[in-house]
Amino acid sequence: HDVAVGEITQAWGKSQRLLGPVLVVPYTYKMSKEEWVLKPDGRSVREDTWRTIAAEAFFLPEQLDGNGDLDPSARARGIYTTHVYAAKLRIAGRFAAPDAAFTGLPATELQWNRARVCFALSDLRGTREALTVKWAGEDVLLQPGARLEGFGAGLHAPVKLAAGGGAVDFALELTLNGSDKLTVVPLGRKTNVKLASSWRDPGFSGSFLPVTREELRSQVGRTPIKA
């Protein structure tokens, strides 16, 4: 049974975890360090030297809204059967204007032209189409790789930012194949997730359980869940 289930989910898509978006903006700052410096006359003296150091700033959404429909179905291999799902998801929200003041470092310069927006996704084989993220009203093609250290698979895209710019809206629509479970990481300062499915007995896990759950009799078996 386990081998059959493994073969089905390997081809269809395994459990999915969606993390993001995260806005990443490279930046540089100046740091002084006292070092021994060799002078032309051969003397060694201690002087403060300034170095430029590169780093990356990570910004999370002010608002993150997720809406989706999970359509379960059965798949069989020989005499064994398991359930999988196809999820139609829409992730939308807003980032506040990025500001480097939080670093508290001198001479900090955000490199606006190298900004990127990143999504970590457990199993990219479950995505069905070429994906784009709508960023400030423009469609930007997503590229493979989360570009978030420690999070493995995912998607990212270079985005346009300007010094002194305001808040930026974003939206992503995707159809995702998976099995076992779907996890959405609540990264926003305020996060709302609403899912609906014909699965009659949903189970919940994680640090934030649904706030409300309602079975709509008018839509046979549809069970919207808001968290």
PDB file of C-alpha atoms in Angstrom, residues 12-95:
ATOM      1  CA  TRP A  12       0.789  13.888  -8.908  1.00  0.00           C
ATOM      2  CA  GLY A  13       2.298  16.026  -6.133  1.00  0.00           C
ATOM      3  CA  LYS A  14       3.120  15.579  -2.461  1.00  0.00           C
ATOM      4  CA  SER A  15       2.019  17.627   0.537  1.00  0.00           C
ATOM      5  CA  GLN A  16       2.327  21.335  -0.206  1.00  0.00           C
ATOM      6  CA  ARG A  17       3.574  24.192   1.939  1.00  0.00           C
ATOM      7  CA  LEU A  18       3.279  27.731   0.604  1.00  0.00           C
ATOM      8  CA  LEU A  19       5.475  30.365   2.227  1.00  0.00           C
ATOM      9  CA  GLY A  20       5.538  33.860   0.897  1.00  0.00           C
ATOM     10  CA  PRO A  21       5.810  36.220  -0.600  1.00  0.00           C
ATOM     11  CA  VAL A  22       8.958  37.637   0.944  1.00  0.00           C
ATOM     12  CA  LEU A  23      10.417  40.835  -0.504  1.00  0.00           C
ATOM     13  CA  VAL A  24      14.214  40.728  -0.560  1.00  0.00           C
ATOM     14  CA  VAL A  25      16.250  43.901  -1.124  1.00  0.00           C
ATOM     15  CA  PRO A  26      20.082  43.719  -1.181  1.00  0.00           C
ATOM     16  CA  TYR A  27      21.850  46.576   0.580  1.00  0.00           C
ATOM     17  CA  THR A  28      25.313  47.782   1.515  1.00  0.00           C
ATOM     18  CA  TYR A  29      26.607  49.585   4.572  1.00  0.00           C
ATOM     19  CA  LYS A  30      29.876  51.017   5.865  1.00  0.00           C
ATOM     20  CA  MET A  31      31.746  49.587   8.830  1.00  0.00           C
ATOM     21  CA  SER A  32      34.941  50.865  10.382  1.00  0.00           C
ATOM     22  CA  LYS A  33      37.673  48.674  11.807  1.00  0.00           C
ATOM     23  CA  GLU A  34      40.934  49.604  13.467  1.00  0.00           C
ATOM     24  CA  GLU A  35      43.832  47.975  11.640  1.00  0.00           C
ATOM     25  CA  TRP A  36      47.576  48.216  11.396  1.00  0.00           C
ATOM     26  CA  VAL A  37      48.528  50.149   8.251  1.00  0.00           C
ATOM     27  CA  LEU A  38      52.013  50.143   6.738  1.00  0.00           C
ATOM     28  CA  LYS A  39      53.118  53.667   5.827  1.00  0.00           C
ATOM     29  CA  PRO A  40      55.496  54.530   2.912  1.00  0.00           C
ATOM     30  CA  ASP A  41      58.294  55.264   5.414  1.00  0.00           C
ATOM     31  CA  GLY A  42      58.036  51.725   6.792  1.00  0.00           C
ATOM     32  CA  ARG A  43      56.202  52.616   9.981  1.00  0.00           C
ATOM     33  CA  SER A  44      53.134  50.612  11.089  1.00  0.00           C
ATOM     34  CA  VAL A  45      50.355  52.649  12.662  1.00  0.00           C
ATOM     35  CA  ARG A  46      46.846  51.842  13.797  1.00  0.00           C
ATOM     36  CA  GLU A  47      44.137  53.561  11.760  1.00  0.00           C
ATOM     37  CA  ASP A  48      40.390  53.280  11.281  1.00  0.00           C
ATOM     38  CA  THR A  49      39.600  51.819   7.866  1.00  0.00           C
ATOM     39  CA  TRP A  50      36.132  51.737   6.296  1.00  0.00           C
ATOM     40  CA  ARG A  51      34.792  48.722   4.470  1.00  0.00           C
ATOM     41  CA  THR A  52      31.665  48.275   2.381  1.00  0.00           C
ATOM     42  CA  ILE A  53      29.697  45.194   3.415  1.00  0.00           C
ATOM     43  CA  ALA A  54      26.884  43.607   1.385  1.00  0.00           C
ATOM     44  CA  ALA A  55      23.785  42.062   2.982  1.00  0.00           C
ATOM     45  CA  GLU A  56      20.101  41.433   2.257  1.00  0.00           C
ATOM     46  CA  ALA A  57      16.995  42.860   3.931  1.00  0.00           C
ATOM     47  CA  PHE A  58      13.835  40.735   4.169  1.00  0.00           C
ATOM     48  CA  PHE A  59      10.413  42.383   4.266  1.00  0.00           C
ATOM     49  CA  LEU A  60       7.119  40.628   5.034  1.00  0.00           C
ATOM     50  CA  PRO A  61       3.670  41.723   3.829  1.00  0.00           C
ATOM     51  CA  GLU A  62       1.569  44.148   5.811  1.00  0.00           C
ATOM     52  CA  GLN A  63      -1.515  42.340   4.516  1.00  0.00           C
ATOM     53  CA  LEU A  64      -1.695  38.757   3.221  1.00  0.00           C
ATOM     54  CA  ASP A  65      -4.941  37.229   1.932  1.00  0.00           C
ATOM     55  CA  GLY A  66      -5.329  33.700   0.625  1.00  0.00           C
ATOM     56  CA  ASN A  67      -8.432  32.286  -1.063  1.00  0.00           C
ATOM     57  CA  GLY A  68      -8.741  28.843  -2.551  1.00  0.00           C
ATOM     58  CA  ASP A  69     -10.784  25.876  -3.656  1.00  0.00           C
ATOM     59  CA  LEU A  70      -9.521  22.349  -2.957  1.00  0.00           C
ATOM     60  CA  ASP A  71     -10.975  19.673  -5.213  1.00  0.00           C
ATOM     61  CA  PRO A  72     -10.237  16.158  -3.865  1.00  0.00           C
ATOM     62  CA  SER A  73     -10.236  13.035  -6.019  1.00  0.00           C
ATOM     63  CA  ALA A  74      -9.217   9.386  -5.721  1.00  0.00           C
ATOM     64  CA  ARG A  75      -6.291   7.781  -7.546  1.00  0.00           C
ATOM     65  CA  ALA A  76      -5.699   4.035  -7.735  1.00  0.00           C
ATOM     66  CA  ARG A  77      -2.667   1.868  -8.331  1.00  0.00           C
ATOM     67  CA  GLY A  78      -3.628  -1.801  -8.563  1.00  0.00           C
ATOM     68  CA  ILE A  79      -5.907  -2.646  -5.637  1.00  0.00           C
ATOM     69  CA  TYR A  80      -4.783   0.392  -3.601  1.00  0.00           C
ATOM     70  CA  THR A  81      -6.402   3.841  -3.559  1.00  0.00           C
ATOM     71  CA  THR A  82      -5.370   7.205  -2.132  1.00  0.00           C
ATOM     72  CA  HIS A  83      -6.816  10.707  -2.273  1.00  0.00           C
ATOM     73  CA  VAL A  84      -5.146  13.721  -3.843  1.00  0.00           C
ATOM     74  CA  TYR A  85      -6.289  17.296  -4.459  1.00  0.00           C
ATOM     75  CA  ALA A  86      -6.110  20.088  -7.003  1.00  0.00           C
ATOM     76  CA  ALA A  87      -6.033  23.508  -5.346  1.00  0.00           C
ATOM     77  CA  LYS A  88      -6.931  26.733  -7.113  1.00  0.00           C
ATOM     78  CA  LEU A  89      -5.342  29.464  -5.003  1.00  0.00           C
ATOM     79  CA  ARG A  90      -5.146  33.238  -5.097  1.00  0.00           C
ATOM     80  CA  ILE A  91      -2.592  34.944  -2.870  1.00  0.00           C
ATOM     81  CA  ALA A  92      -2.801  38.724  -2.660  1.00  0.00           C
ATOM     82  CA  GLY A  93      -1.767  41.522  -0.353  1.00  0.00           C
ATOM     83  CA  ARG A  94       0.404  44.550   0.138  1.00  0.00           C
ATOM     84  CA  PHE A  95       3.960  45.410   1.140  1.00  0.00           C
TER      85      PHE A  95
END
